[in-house]
Amino acid sequence: MAMWNMLGARDVDVCHWESFGKGWFADAISHLKLRDTVNVTEHTADYGELPDLSKTSGDNDICFTFNGTTSGVRVPDGADFISDDRTGLTMCDATSACFAMNMPWDKLDVTTYSWQKVLGGEGAHGVLILSPRAVERLESYTPENRPLPKIFRLAKKGKIEAGIFKGATINTPSMIAVEDYIDALQWADSVGGQPGLVKRAEDNLAAVESFVAENDWIDFLAKDKATRSSTSVCLTLDLDPDQIKKLVALLDDKEVALDIGGYRDAPPSIRIWCGSTVEKEDVEALMPWLKWAYDEVKGN
């Protein structure tokens, strides 16, 4: 929605290093066809790595995913590649980062996330956070020849549709889903608020790190510890793709871990959700089962 309303006013840097970020790049060039009117520079890297984000320009709009859910690679703390003196906007997909990671809000102009991920709420509900600079763009720029469905429109007659941010909706959302999210926020307060949620995810990651350090047949897909995700923890194994599928099936059959196979576009791997709703004790309990399943598949 934000891309459709705001991109096209200036050149764009799109940064991606996994499947969802790559999808935003495809939208920019194939659907919005931004290259017909502005320069669009692609900054990309293989799964497990981060592109050189310092090559982005503060004069451009910058689109990026804060945490690569399918690669386990995140932007380092502070997002120092974003200039405090930028003239362009930053657009950040923070779906699996918000609440579990410290977000540098002063560097983010357009941020999206969902109820579904870190707080475990209902799917299909998105949140859009705009900085004053993003509001200024909405009120000063109207893309040419870009029809927008009513549900996508964020501005009307040169002014932001403020009602969208005050509770007005086009379609009535499920009130049960809203109550569920309120309940999730109350639980978040009970475990220490945002700092407590960040710590829970980091503690879960630390449990996996301890196990990986003790076993040479398993490693993180993320090459750099500083960019290692604390929510979508992706791991490579000393197994071929078919063996990894067998390991995943074994754990599923024992009802120990469900759906931990790596994303379909990622290298052969497993992916463990370590977000803030997950208990550290449960992550620790999973680790011996990983060793058991590995030995079963390997024939040890």
PDB file of C-alpha atoms in Angstrom:
ATOM      1  CA  MET A   1       0.000   0.000   0.000  1.00  0.00           C
ATOM      2  CA  ALA A   2       2.750   2.477   0.945  1.00  0.00           C
ATOM      3  CA  MET A   3       4.797   1.657  -2.146  1.00  0.00           C
ATOM      4  CA  TRP A   4       1.808   2.250  -4.405  1.00  0.00           C
ATOM      5  CA  ASN A   5       1.054   5.616  -2.763  1.00  0.00           C
ATOM      6  CA  MET A   6       4.544   7.055  -2.329  1.00  0.00           C
ATOM      7  CA  LEU A   7       7.165   5.593  -4.667  1.00  0.00           C
ATOM      8  CA  GLY A   8       8.052   7.368  -7.882  1.00  0.00           C
ATOM      9  CA  ALA A   9       8.849  10.807  -6.483  1.00  0.00           C
ATOM     10  CA  ARG A  10      12.611  10.142  -6.589  1.00  0.00           C
ATOM     11  CA  ASP A  11      15.097   7.369  -7.383  1.00  0.00           C
ATOM     12  CA  VAL A  12      14.806   4.171  -5.368  1.00  0.00           C
ATOM     13  CA  ASP A  13      17.212   1.711  -3.729  1.00  0.00           C
ATOM     14  CA  VAL A  14      15.657  -1.709  -3.122  1.00  0.00           C
ATOM     15  CA  CYS A  15      17.607  -3.999  -0.786  1.00  0.00           C
ATOM     16  CA  HIS A  16      16.781  -7.699  -0.558  1.00  0.00           C
ATOM     17  CA  TRP A  17      18.503 -10.879   0.571  1.00  0.00           C
ATOM     18  CA  GLU A  18      15.658 -13.398   0.730  1.00  0.00           C
ATOM     19  CA  SER A  19      12.322 -14.202  -0.856  1.00  0.00           C
ATOM     20  CA  PHE A  20       9.995 -11.617   0.668  1.00  0.00           C
ATOM     21  CA  GLY A  21      12.326  -8.691   0.017  1.00  0.00           C
ATOM     22  CA  LYS A  22      12.785  -9.984  -3.498  1.00  0.00           C
ATOM     23  CA  GLY A  23       9.026  -9.816  -3.888  1.00  0.00           C
ATOM     24  CA  TRP A  24       9.038  -6.100  -3.045  1.00  0.00           C
ATOM     25  CA  PHE A  25      11.698  -5.558  -5.710  1.00  0.00           C
ATOM     26  CA  ALA A  26       9.542  -7.393  -8.246  1.00  0.00           C
ATOM     27  CA  ASP A  27       6.589  -5.182  -7.322  1.00  0.00           C
ATOM     28  CA  ALA A  28       8.694  -2.053  -7.836  1.00  0.00           C
ATOM     29  CA  ILE A  29       9.886  -2.923 -11.313  1.00  0.00           C
ATOM     30  CA  SER A  30       7.221  -5.252 -12.713  1.00  0.00           C
ATOM     31  CA  HIS A  31       3.969  -3.902 -11.298  1.00  0.00           C
ATOM     32  CA  LEU A  32       4.708  -0.289 -10.433  1.00  0.00           C
ATOM     33  CA  LYS A  33       7.094  -0.127 -13.416  1.00  0.00           C
ATOM     34  CA  LEU A  34       9.191   2.462 -11.592  1.00  0.00           C
ATOM     35  CA  ARG A  35      12.071   2.086 -14.039  1.00  0.00           C
ATOM     36  CA  ASP A  36       9.913   3.848 -16.626  1.00  0.00           C
ATOM     37  CA  THR A  37      10.214   7.092 -14.658  1.00  0.00           C
ATOM     38  CA  VAL A  38      13.046   6.859 -12.063  1.00  0.00           C
ATOM     39  CA  ASN A  39      16.238   4.907 -11.455  1.00  0.00           C
ATOM     40  CA  VAL A  40      15.773   1.764  -9.378  1.00  0.00           C
ATOM     41  CA  THR A  41      18.962   0.222  -7.983  1.00  0.00           C
ATOM     42  CA  GLU A  42      18.918  -3.345  -6.711  1.00  0.00           C
ATOM     43  CA  HIS A  43      21.138  -4.232  -3.737  1.00  0.00           C
ATOM     44  CA  THR A  44      21.087  -7.980  -3.197  1.00  0.00           C
ATOM     45  CA  ALA A  45      22.995 -10.858  -1.639  1.00  0.00           C
ATOM     46  CA  ASP A  46      22.753 -14.631  -1.429  1.00  0.00           C
ATOM     47  CA  TYR A  47      20.833 -16.349   1.357  1.00  0.00           C
ATOM     48  CA  GLY A  48      22.820 -16.076   4.581  1.00  0.00           C
ATOM     49  CA  GLU A  49      24.447 -12.778   3.668  1.00  0.00           C
ATOM     50  CA  LEU A  50      23.575  -9.094   3.718  1.00  0.00           C
ATOM     51  CA  PRO A  51      24.229  -6.786   0.748  1.00  0.00           C
ATOM     52  CA  ASP A  52      26.500  -3.772   1.158  1.00  0.00           C
ATOM     53  CA  LEU A  53      23.845  -1.406   2.459  1.00  0.00           C
ATOM     54  CA  SER A  54      26.329   1.482   2.598  1.00  0.00           C
ATOM     55  CA  LYS A  55      25.932   1.726  -1.179  1.00  0.00           C
ATOM     56  CA  THR A  56      22.401   3.065  -0.769  1.00  0.00           C
ATOM     57  CA  SER A  57      21.889   6.810  -1.117  1.00  0.00           C
ATOM     58  CA  GLY A  58      20.240   9.139   1.374  1.00  0.00           C
ATOM     59  CA  ASP A  59      18.875  11.080  -1.607  1.00  0.00           C
ATOM     60  CA  ASN A  60      16.905   8.031  -2.731  1.00  0.00           C
ATOM     61  CA  ASP A  61      13.914   6.243  -1.272  1.00  0.00           C
ATOM     62  CA  ILE A  62      15.200   3.044   0.355  1.00  0.00           C
ATOM     63  CA  CYS A  63      13.063  -0.109   0.580  1.00  0.00           C
ATOM     64  CA  PHE A  64      14.250  -3.003   2.719  1.00  0.00           C
ATOM     65  CA  THR A  65      13.180  -5.841   4.983  1.00  0.00           C
ATOM     66  CA  PHE A  66      14.453  -5.436   8.546  1.00  0.00           C
ATOM     67  CA  ASN A  67      14.529  -9.171   9.208  1.00  0.00           C
ATOM     68  CA  GLY A  68      14.770 -11.701   6.411  1.00  0.00           C
ATOM     69  CA  THR A  69      12.287 -14.284   7.643  1.00  0.00           C
ATOM     70  CA  THR A  70      13.328 -16.949   5.140  1.00  0.00           C
ATOM     71  CA  SER A  71      17.101 -16.479   5.473  1.00  0.00           C
ATOM     72  CA  GLY A  72      17.561 -15.672   9.155  1.00  0.00           C
ATOM     73  CA  VAL A  73      19.529 -12.519   8.284  1.00  0.00           C
ATOM     74  CA  ARG A  74      18.598  -9.148   9.765  1.00  0.00           C
ATOM     75  CA  VAL A  75      19.763  -5.538   9.578  1.00  0.00           C
ATOM     76  CA  PRO A  76      22.379  -4.874  12.300  1.00  0.00           C
ATOM     77  CA  ASP A  77      21.348  -2.905  15.382  1.00  0.00           C
ATOM     78  CA  GLY A  78      21.000   0.802  14.716  1.00  0.00           C
ATOM     79  CA  ALA A  79      20.626   0.563  10.918  1.00  0.00           C
ATOM     80  CA  ASP A  80      23.631   2.873  10.590  1.00  0.00           C
ATOM     81  CA  PHE A  81      23.509   2.741   6.799  1.00  0.00           C
ATOM     82  CA  ILE A  82      20.535   5.120   6.934  1.00  0.00           C
ATOM     83  CA  SER A  83      21.596   8.760   7.049  1.00  0.00           C
ATOM     84  CA  ASP A  84      20.098  11.091   9.628  1.00  0.00           C
ATOM     85  CA  ASP A  85      20.267  13.803   6.939  1.00  0.00           C
ATOM     86  CA  ARG A  86      18.473  11.780   4.265  1.00  0.00           C
ATOM     87  CA  THR A  87      16.152  13.497   1.844  1.00  0.00           C
ATOM     88  CA  GLY A  88      14.512  10.298   0.636  1.00  0.00           C
ATOM     89  CA  LEU A  89      12.157   8.065   2.599  1.00  0.00           C
ATOM     90  CA  THR A  90      12.937   4.688   4.132  1.00  0.00           C
ATOM     91  CA  MET A  91      10.326   1.967   3.704  1.00  0.00           C
ATOM     92  CA  CYS A  92      10.797  -0.968   6.050  1.00  0.00           C
ATOM     93  CA  ASP A  93       9.000  -4.315   6.155  1.00  0.00           C
ATOM     94  CA  ALA A  94       9.421  -5.173   9.846  1.00  0.00           C
ATOM     95  CA  THR A  95       6.991  -8.096   9.924  1.00  0.00           C
ATOM     96  CA  SER A  96       9.155 -10.506  11.939  1.00  0.00           C
ATOM     97  CA  ALA A  97      11.203  -7.816  13.713  1.00  0.00           C
ATOM     98  CA  CYS A  98       8.790  -5.480  15.530  1.00  0.00           C
ATOM     99  CA  PHE A  99       8.620  -6.203  19.279  1.00  0.00           C
ATOM    100  CA  ALA A 100      11.486  -8.737  19.134  1.00  0.00           C
ATOM    101  CA  MET A 101      14.209  -6.348  17.948  1.00  0.00           C
ATOM    102  CA  ASN A 102      15.129  -2.778  18.821  1.00  0.00           C
ATOM    103  CA  MET A 103      13.736  -0.706  15.976  1.00  0.00           C
ATOM    104  CA  PRO A 104      15.603   2.539  15.098  1.00  0.00           C
ATOM    105  CA  TRP A 105      12.419   4.557  14.738  1.00  0.00           C
ATOM    106  CA  ASP A 106      14.258   7.802  13.996  1.00  0.00           C
ATOM    107  CA  LYS A 107      15.560   6.177  10.810  1.00  0.00           C
ATOM    108  CA  LEU A 108      12.273   4.641   9.657  1.00  0.00           C
ATOM    109  CA  ASP A 109       9.724   6.667   7.698  1.00  0.00           C
ATOM    110  CA  VAL A 110       7.324   3.940   6.603  1.00  0.00           C
ATOM    111  CA  THR A 111       7.185   0.770   8.691  1.00  0.00           C
ATOM    112  CA  THR A 112       4.857  -2.189   8.324  1.00  0.00           C
ATOM    113  CA  TYR A 113       4.350  -5.265  10.466  1.00  0.00           C
ATOM    114  CA  SER A 114       1.578  -7.738  11.200  1.00  0.00           C
ATOM    115  CA  TRP A 115      -0.226  -8.876  14.329  1.00  0.00           C
ATOM    116  CA  GLN A 116       0.642 -12.417  13.366  1.00  0.00           C
ATOM    117  CA  LYS A 117       4.373 -12.739  13.999  1.00  0.00           C
ATOM    118  CA  VAL A 118       6.143 -11.740  17.215  1.00  0.00           C
ATOM    119  CA  LEU A 119       2.980 -11.324  19.302  1.00  0.00           C
ATOM    120  CA  GLY A 120       1.309 -14.386  17.820  1.00  0.00           C
ATOM    121  CA  GLY A 121      -1.910 -12.589  16.841  1.00  0.00           C
ATOM    122  CA  GLU A 122      -4.300 -13.286  13.986  1.00  0.00           C
ATOM    123  CA  GLY A 123      -2.984 -13.280  10.426  1.00  0.00           C
ATOM    124  CA  ALA A 124      -4.091 -10.886   7.656  1.00  0.00           C
ATOM    125  CA  HIS A 125      -3.942  -7.795   9.894  1.00  0.00           C
ATOM    126  CA  GLY A 126      -1.269  -5.252   9.027  1.00  0.00           C
ATOM    127  CA  VAL A 127      -0.016  -2.162  10.832  1.00  0.00           C
ATOM    128  CA  LEU A 128       1.369   0.902   9.028  1.00  0.00           C
ATOM    129  CA  ILE A 129       3.502   3.450  10.910  1.00  0.00           C
ATOM    130  CA  LEU A 130       4.313   6.755   9.190  1.00  0.00           C
ATOM    131  CA  SER A 131       6.830   9.438  10.110  1.00  0.00           C
ATOM    132  CA  PRO A 132       6.004  13.138   9.566  1.00  0.00           C
ATOM    133  CA  ARG A 133       8.218  12.993   6.467  1.00  0.00           C
ATOM    134  CA  ALA A 134       6.121  10.154   5.073  1.00  0.00           C
ATOM    135  CA  VAL A 135       2.929  12.130   5.706  1.00  0.00           C
ATOM    136  CA  GLU A 136       4.470  15.077   3.863  1.00  0.00           C
ATOM    137  CA  ARG A 137       5.166  12.822   0.870  1.00  0.00           C
ATOM    138  CA  LEU A 138       1.575  11.600   0.857  1.00  0.00           C
ATOM    139  CA  GLU A 139       0.261  15.149   0.872  1.00  0.00           C
ATOM    140  CA  SER A 140       2.673  16.548  -1.700  1.00  0.00           C
ATOM    141  CA  TYR A 141       3.012  13.732  -4.253  1.00  0.00           C
ATOM    142  CA  THR A 142       0.414  11.985  -6.385  1.00  0.00           C
ATOM    143  CA  PRO A 143       1.749   9.295  -8.730  1.00  0.00           C
ATOM    144  CA  GLU A 144       0.762   9.835 -12.342  1.00  0.00           C
ATOM    145  CA  ASN A 145      -1.171   7.157 -14.224  1.00  0.00           C
ATOM    146  CA  ARG A 146      -1.406   4.914 -11.172  1.00  0.00           C
ATOM    147  CA  PRO A 147      -5.032   4.076 -10.383  1.00  0.00           C
ATOM    148  CA  LEU A 148      -5.468   2.943  -6.780  1.00  0.00           C
ATOM    149  CA  PRO A 149      -8.316   0.828  -5.396  1.00  0.00           C
ATOM    150  CA  LYS A 150     -10.214   2.582  -2.621  1.00  0.00           C
ATOM    151  CA  ILE A 151      -8.753   0.268   0.010  1.00  0.00           C
ATOM    152  CA  PHE A 152      -5.216   1.331  -1.038  1.00  0.00           C
ATOM    153  CA  ARG A 153      -5.728   5.107  -0.919  1.00  0.00           C
ATOM    154  CA  LEU A 154      -3.921   6.882   1.919  1.00  0.00           C
ATOM    155  CA  ALA A 155      -4.595  10.465   0.816  1.00  0.00           C
ATOM    156  CA  LYS A 156      -7.560  12.404  -0.516  1.00  0.00           C
ATOM    157  CA  LYS A 157      -7.485  15.858  -2.101  1.00  0.00           C
ATOM    158  CA  GLY A 158      -3.912  16.438  -1.010  1.00  0.00           C
ATOM    159  CA  LYS A 159      -4.442  15.447   2.643  1.00  0.00           C
ATOM    160  CA  ILE A 160      -3.759  12.222   4.479  1.00  0.00           C
ATOM    161  CA  GLU A 161      -6.819  10.085   5.194  1.00  0.00           C
ATOM    162  CA  ALA A 162      -6.439  10.579   8.947  1.00  0.00           C
ATOM    163  CA  GLY A 163      -9.468   8.464   9.755  1.00  0.00           C
ATOM    164  CA  ILE A 164      -7.582   5.330   8.765  1.00  0.00           C
ATOM    165  CA  PHE A 165      -5.229   5.979  11.674  1.00  0.00           C
ATOM    166  CA  LYS A 166      -8.017   6.813  14.141  1.00  0.00           C
ATOM    167  CA  GLY A 167     -10.092   3.672  13.861  1.00  0.00           C
ATOM    168  CA  ALA A 168     -12.143   4.269  10.712  1.00  0.00           C
ATOM    169  CA  THR A 169     -12.235   1.187   8.483  1.00  0.00           C
ATOM    170  CA  ILE A 170     -13.537   0.413   5.029  1.00  0.00           C
ATOM    171  CA  ASN A 171     -14.512  -3.095   6.029  1.00  0.00           C
ATOM    172  CA  THR A 172     -15.295  -4.116   9.597  1.00  0.00           C
ATOM    173  CA  PRO A 173     -12.478  -6.271  11.019  1.00  0.00           C
ATOM    174  CA  SER A 174     -13.175  -9.178  13.323  1.00  0.00           C
ATOM    175  CA  MET A 175     -13.635  -7.806  16.837  1.00  0.00           C
ATOM    176  CA  ILE A 176     -12.443 -11.156  18.200  1.00  0.00           C
ATOM    177  CA  ALA A 177      -9.167 -10.636  16.340  1.00  0.00           C
ATOM    178  CA  VAL A 178      -8.904  -7.127  17.800  1.00  0.00           C
ATOM    179  CA  GLU A 179      -9.522  -8.423  21.318  1.00  0.00           C
ATOM    180  CA  ASP A 180      -6.928 -11.134  20.734  1.00  0.00           C
ATOM    181  CA  TYR A 181      -4.353  -8.477  19.849  1.00  0.00           C
ATOM    182  CA  ILE A 182      -5.246  -6.411  22.911  1.00  0.00           C
ATOM    183  CA  ASP A 183      -4.756  -9.544  24.995  1.00  0.00           C
ATOM    184  CA  ALA A 184      -1.359 -10.089  23.356  1.00  0.00           C
ATOM    185  CA  LEU A 185      -0.321  -6.521  24.198  1.00  0.00           C
ATOM    186  CA  GLN A 186      -1.411  -6.979  27.811  1.00  0.00           C
ATOM    187  CA  TRP A 187       0.662 -10.158  28.000  1.00  0.00           C
ATOM    188  CA  ALA A 188       3.611  -8.241  26.517  1.00  0.00           C
ATOM    189  CA  ASP A 189       3.321  -5.708  29.343  1.00  0.00           C
ATOM    190  CA  SER A 190       3.333  -8.542  31.871  1.00  0.00           C
ATOM    191  CA  VAL A 191       6.712  -9.847  30.650  1.00  0.00           C
ATOM    192  CA  GLY A 192       8.461  -6.474  30.693  1.00  0.00           C
ATOM    193  CA  GLY A 193       7.071  -4.669  27.662  1.00  0.00           C
ATOM    194  CA  GLN A 194       9.193  -4.180  24.580  1.00  0.00           C
ATOM    195  CA  PRO A 195      12.557  -4.687  26.375  1.00  0.00           C
ATOM    196  CA  GLY A 196      11.217  -7.905  27.884  1.00  0.00           C
ATOM    197  CA  LEU A 197      10.058  -9.159  24.498  1.00  0.00           C
ATOM    198  CA  VAL A 198      13.452  -8.426  22.931  1.00  0.00           C
ATOM    199  CA  LYS A 199      15.192 -10.302  25.740  1.00  0.00           C
ATOM    200  CA  ARG A 200      12.939 -13.336  25.365  1.00  0.00           C
ATOM    201  CA  ALA A 201      13.786 -13.647  21.662  1.00  0.00           C
ATOM    202  CA  GLU A 202      17.501 -13.090  22.292  1.00  0.00           C
ATOM    203  CA  ASP A 203      17.485 -15.716  25.056  1.00  0.00           C
ATOM    204  CA  ASN A 204      15.878 -18.186  22.649  1.00  0.00           C
ATOM    205  CA  LEU A 205      18.552 -17.460  20.061  1.00  0.00           C
ATOM    206  CA  ALA A 206      21.249 -17.923  22.719  1.00  0.00           C
ATOM    207  CA  ALA A 207      19.883 -21.391  23.481  1.00  0.00           C
ATOM    208  CA  VAL A 208      20.296 -22.361  19.835  1.00  0.00           C
ATOM    209  CA  GLU A 209      23.743 -20.758  19.688  1.00  0.00           C
ATOM    210  CA  SER A 210      24.919 -22.876  22.613  1.00  0.00           C
ATOM    211  CA  PHE A 211      23.759 -26.045  20.882  1.00  0.00           C
ATOM    212  CA  VAL A 212      25.359 -25.096  17.562  1.00  0.00           C
ATOM    213  CA  ALA A 213      28.664 -24.356  19.298  1.00  0.00           C
ATOM    214  CA  GLU A 214      28.708 -27.902  20.677  1.00  0.00           C
ATOM    215  CA  ASN A 215      27.874 -29.687  17.410  1.00  0.00           C
ATOM    216  CA  ASP A 216      29.859 -29.427  14.183  1.00  0.00           C
ATOM    217  CA  TRP A 217      27.139 -30.871  11.957  1.00  0.00           C
ATOM    218  CA  ILE A 218      24.845 -27.855  12.335  1.00  0.00           C
ATOM    219  CA  ASP A 219      25.461 -24.159  11.665  1.00  0.00           C
ATOM    220  CA  PHE A 220      23.631 -20.867  11.107  1.00  0.00           C
ATOM    221  CA  LEU A 221      22.677 -19.905   7.581  1.00  0.00           C
ATOM    222  CA  ALA A 222      23.546 -16.311   8.552  1.00  0.00           C
ATOM    223  CA  LYS A 223      27.277 -15.884   7.993  1.00  0.00           C
ATOM    224  CA  ASP A 224      27.746 -12.919  10.361  1.00  0.00           C
ATOM    225  CA  LYS A 225      26.673 -13.100  14.020  1.00  0.00           C
ATOM    226  CA  ALA A 226      25.807  -9.381  13.957  1.00  0.00           C
ATOM    227  CA  THR A 227      23.149 -10.053  11.326  1.00  0.00           C
ATOM    228  CA  ARG A 228      21.795 -13.269  12.874  1.00  0.00           C
ATOM    229  CA  SER A 229      18.030 -13.170  13.367  1.00  0.00           C
ATOM    230  CA  SER A 230      16.641 -13.791  16.844  1.00  0.00           C
ATOM    231  CA  THR A 231      13.197 -14.734  15.531  1.00  0.00           C
ATOM    232  CA  SER A 232      13.479 -16.723  12.289  1.00  0.00           C
ATOM    233  CA  VAL A 233      16.527 -18.833  13.124  1.00  0.00           C
ATOM    234  CA  CYS A 234      17.710 -20.655   9.995  1.00  0.00           C
ATOM    235  CA  LEU A 235      20.170 -23.534  10.266  1.00  0.00           C
ATOM    236  CA  THR A 236      22.113 -25.614   7.768  1.00  0.00           C
ATOM    237  CA  LEU A 237      22.881 -29.275   8.464  1.00  0.00           C
ATOM    238  CA  ASP A 238      25.468 -31.806   7.359  1.00  0.00           C
ATOM    239  CA  LEU A 239      22.734 -33.572   5.402  1.00  0.00           C
ATOM    240  CA  ASP A 240      21.551 -33.606   1.804  1.00  0.00           C
ATOM    241  CA  PRO A 241      18.119 -32.141   0.932  1.00  0.00           C
ATOM    242  CA  ASP A 242      16.295 -35.488   1.127  1.00  0.00           C
ATOM    243  CA  GLN A 243      17.839 -36.249   4.502  1.00  0.00           C
ATOM    244  CA  ILE A 244      16.753 -32.863   5.826  1.00  0.00           C
ATOM    245  CA  LYS A 245      13.200 -33.628   4.715  1.00  0.00           C
ATOM    246  CA  LYS A 246      13.392 -36.940   6.610  1.00  0.00           C
ATOM    247  CA  LEU A 247      14.655 -35.149   9.728  1.00  0.00           C
ATOM    248  CA  VAL A 248      11.785 -32.661   9.535  1.00  0.00           C
ATOM    249  CA  ALA A 249       9.282 -35.518   9.059  1.00  0.00           C
ATOM    250  CA  LEU A 250      10.689 -37.424  12.051  1.00  0.00           C
ATOM    251  CA  LEU A 251      10.260 -34.439  14.359  1.00  0.00           C
ATOM    252  CA  ASP A 252       6.782 -33.793  12.979  1.00  0.00           C
ATOM    253  CA  ASP A 253       5.797 -37.430  13.493  1.00  0.00           C
ATOM    254  CA  LYS A 254       6.937 -37.281  17.127  1.00  0.00           C
ATOM    255  CA  GLU A 255       5.002 -34.000  17.541  1.00  0.00           C
ATOM    256  CA  VAL A 256       8.219 -32.398  18.743  1.00  0.00           C
ATOM    257  CA  ALA A 257       8.491 -29.671  16.096  1.00  0.00           C
ATOM    258  CA  LEU A 258       6.039 -28.801  13.336  1.00  0.00           C
ATOM    259  CA  ASP A 259       6.816 -27.169   9.998  1.00  0.00           C
ATOM    260  CA  ILE A 260      10.509 -26.464  10.648  1.00  0.00           C
ATOM    261  CA  GLY A 261      11.677 -27.154   7.114  1.00  0.00           C
ATOM    262  CA  GLY A 262      13.459 -24.223   5.454  1.00  0.00           C
ATOM    263  CA  TYR A 263      11.471 -21.990   3.142  1.00  0.00           C
ATOM    264  CA  ARG A 264      10.993 -23.427  -0.337  1.00  0.00           C
ATOM    265  CA  ASP A 265      13.234 -20.825  -2.014  1.00  0.00           C
ATOM    266  CA  ALA A 266      15.975 -21.040   0.634  1.00  0.00           C
ATOM    267  CA  PRO A 267      18.967 -23.402   0.566  1.00  0.00           C
ATOM    268  CA  PRO A 268      18.313 -26.821   2.189  1.00  0.00           C
ATOM    269  CA  SER A 269      17.905 -25.955   5.865  1.00  0.00           C
ATOM    270  CA  ILE A 270      15.612 -25.915   8.870  1.00  0.00           C
ATOM    271  CA  ARG A 271      13.950 -22.862  10.399  1.00  0.00           C
ATOM    272  CA  ILE A 272      13.044 -22.542  14.084  1.00  0.00           C
ATOM    273  CA  TRP A 273      10.726 -19.774  15.213  1.00  0.00           C
ATOM    274  CA  CYS A 274      12.293 -18.213  18.320  1.00  0.00           C
ATOM    275  CA  GLY A 275      10.063 -15.166  18.650  1.00  0.00           C
ATOM    276  CA  SER A 276       9.014 -13.645  21.938  1.00  0.00           C
ATOM    277  CA  THR A 277       5.989 -15.889  22.541  1.00  0.00           C
ATOM    278  CA  VAL A 278       8.245 -18.960  22.589  1.00  0.00           C
ATOM    279  CA  GLU A 279       9.562 -20.136  25.953  1.00  0.00           C
ATOM    280  CA  LYS A 280      13.328 -20.605  26.261  1.00  0.00           C
ATOM    281  CA  GLU A 281      12.758 -23.946  27.999  1.00  0.00           C
ATOM    282  CA  ASP A 282      10.924 -25.221  24.939  1.00  0.00           C
ATOM    283  CA  VAL A 283      13.786 -24.207  22.646  1.00  0.00           C
ATOM    284  CA  GLU A 284      16.241 -25.948  24.963  1.00  0.00           C
ATOM    285  CA  ALA A 285      14.042 -29.060  25.026  1.00  0.00           C
ATOM    286  CA  LEU A 286      14.074 -29.177  21.215  1.00  0.00           C
ATOM    287  CA  MET A 287      17.860 -29.305  20.909  1.00  0.00           C
ATOM    288  CA  PRO A 288      18.391 -32.961  22.016  1.00  0.00           C
ATOM    289  CA  TRP A 289      15.615 -33.969  19.654  1.00  0.00           C
ATOM    290  CA  LEU A 290      17.496 -32.327  16.783  1.00  0.00           C
ATOM    291  CA  LYS A 291      20.525 -34.450  17.671  1.00  0.00           C
ATOM    292  CA  TRP A 292      18.378 -37.575  17.878  1.00  0.00           C
ATOM    293  CA  ALA A 293      16.738 -36.937  14.496  1.00  0.00           C
ATOM    294  CA  TYR A 294      20.116 -36.141  12.915  1.00  0.00           C
ATOM    295  CA  ASP A 295      21.593 -39.417  14.181  1.00  0.00           C
ATOM    296  CA  GLU A 296      18.556 -41.359  12.975  1.00  0.00           C
ATOM    297  CA  VAL A 297      18.798 -39.919   9.470  1.00  0.00           C
ATOM    298  CA  LYS A 298      22.590 -40.134   9.329  1.00  0.00           C
ATOM    299  CA  GLY A 299      22.575 -43.712  10.569  1.00  0.00           C
ATOM    300  CA  ASN A 300      24.866 -42.990  13.511  1.00  0.00           C
TER     301      ASN A 300
END
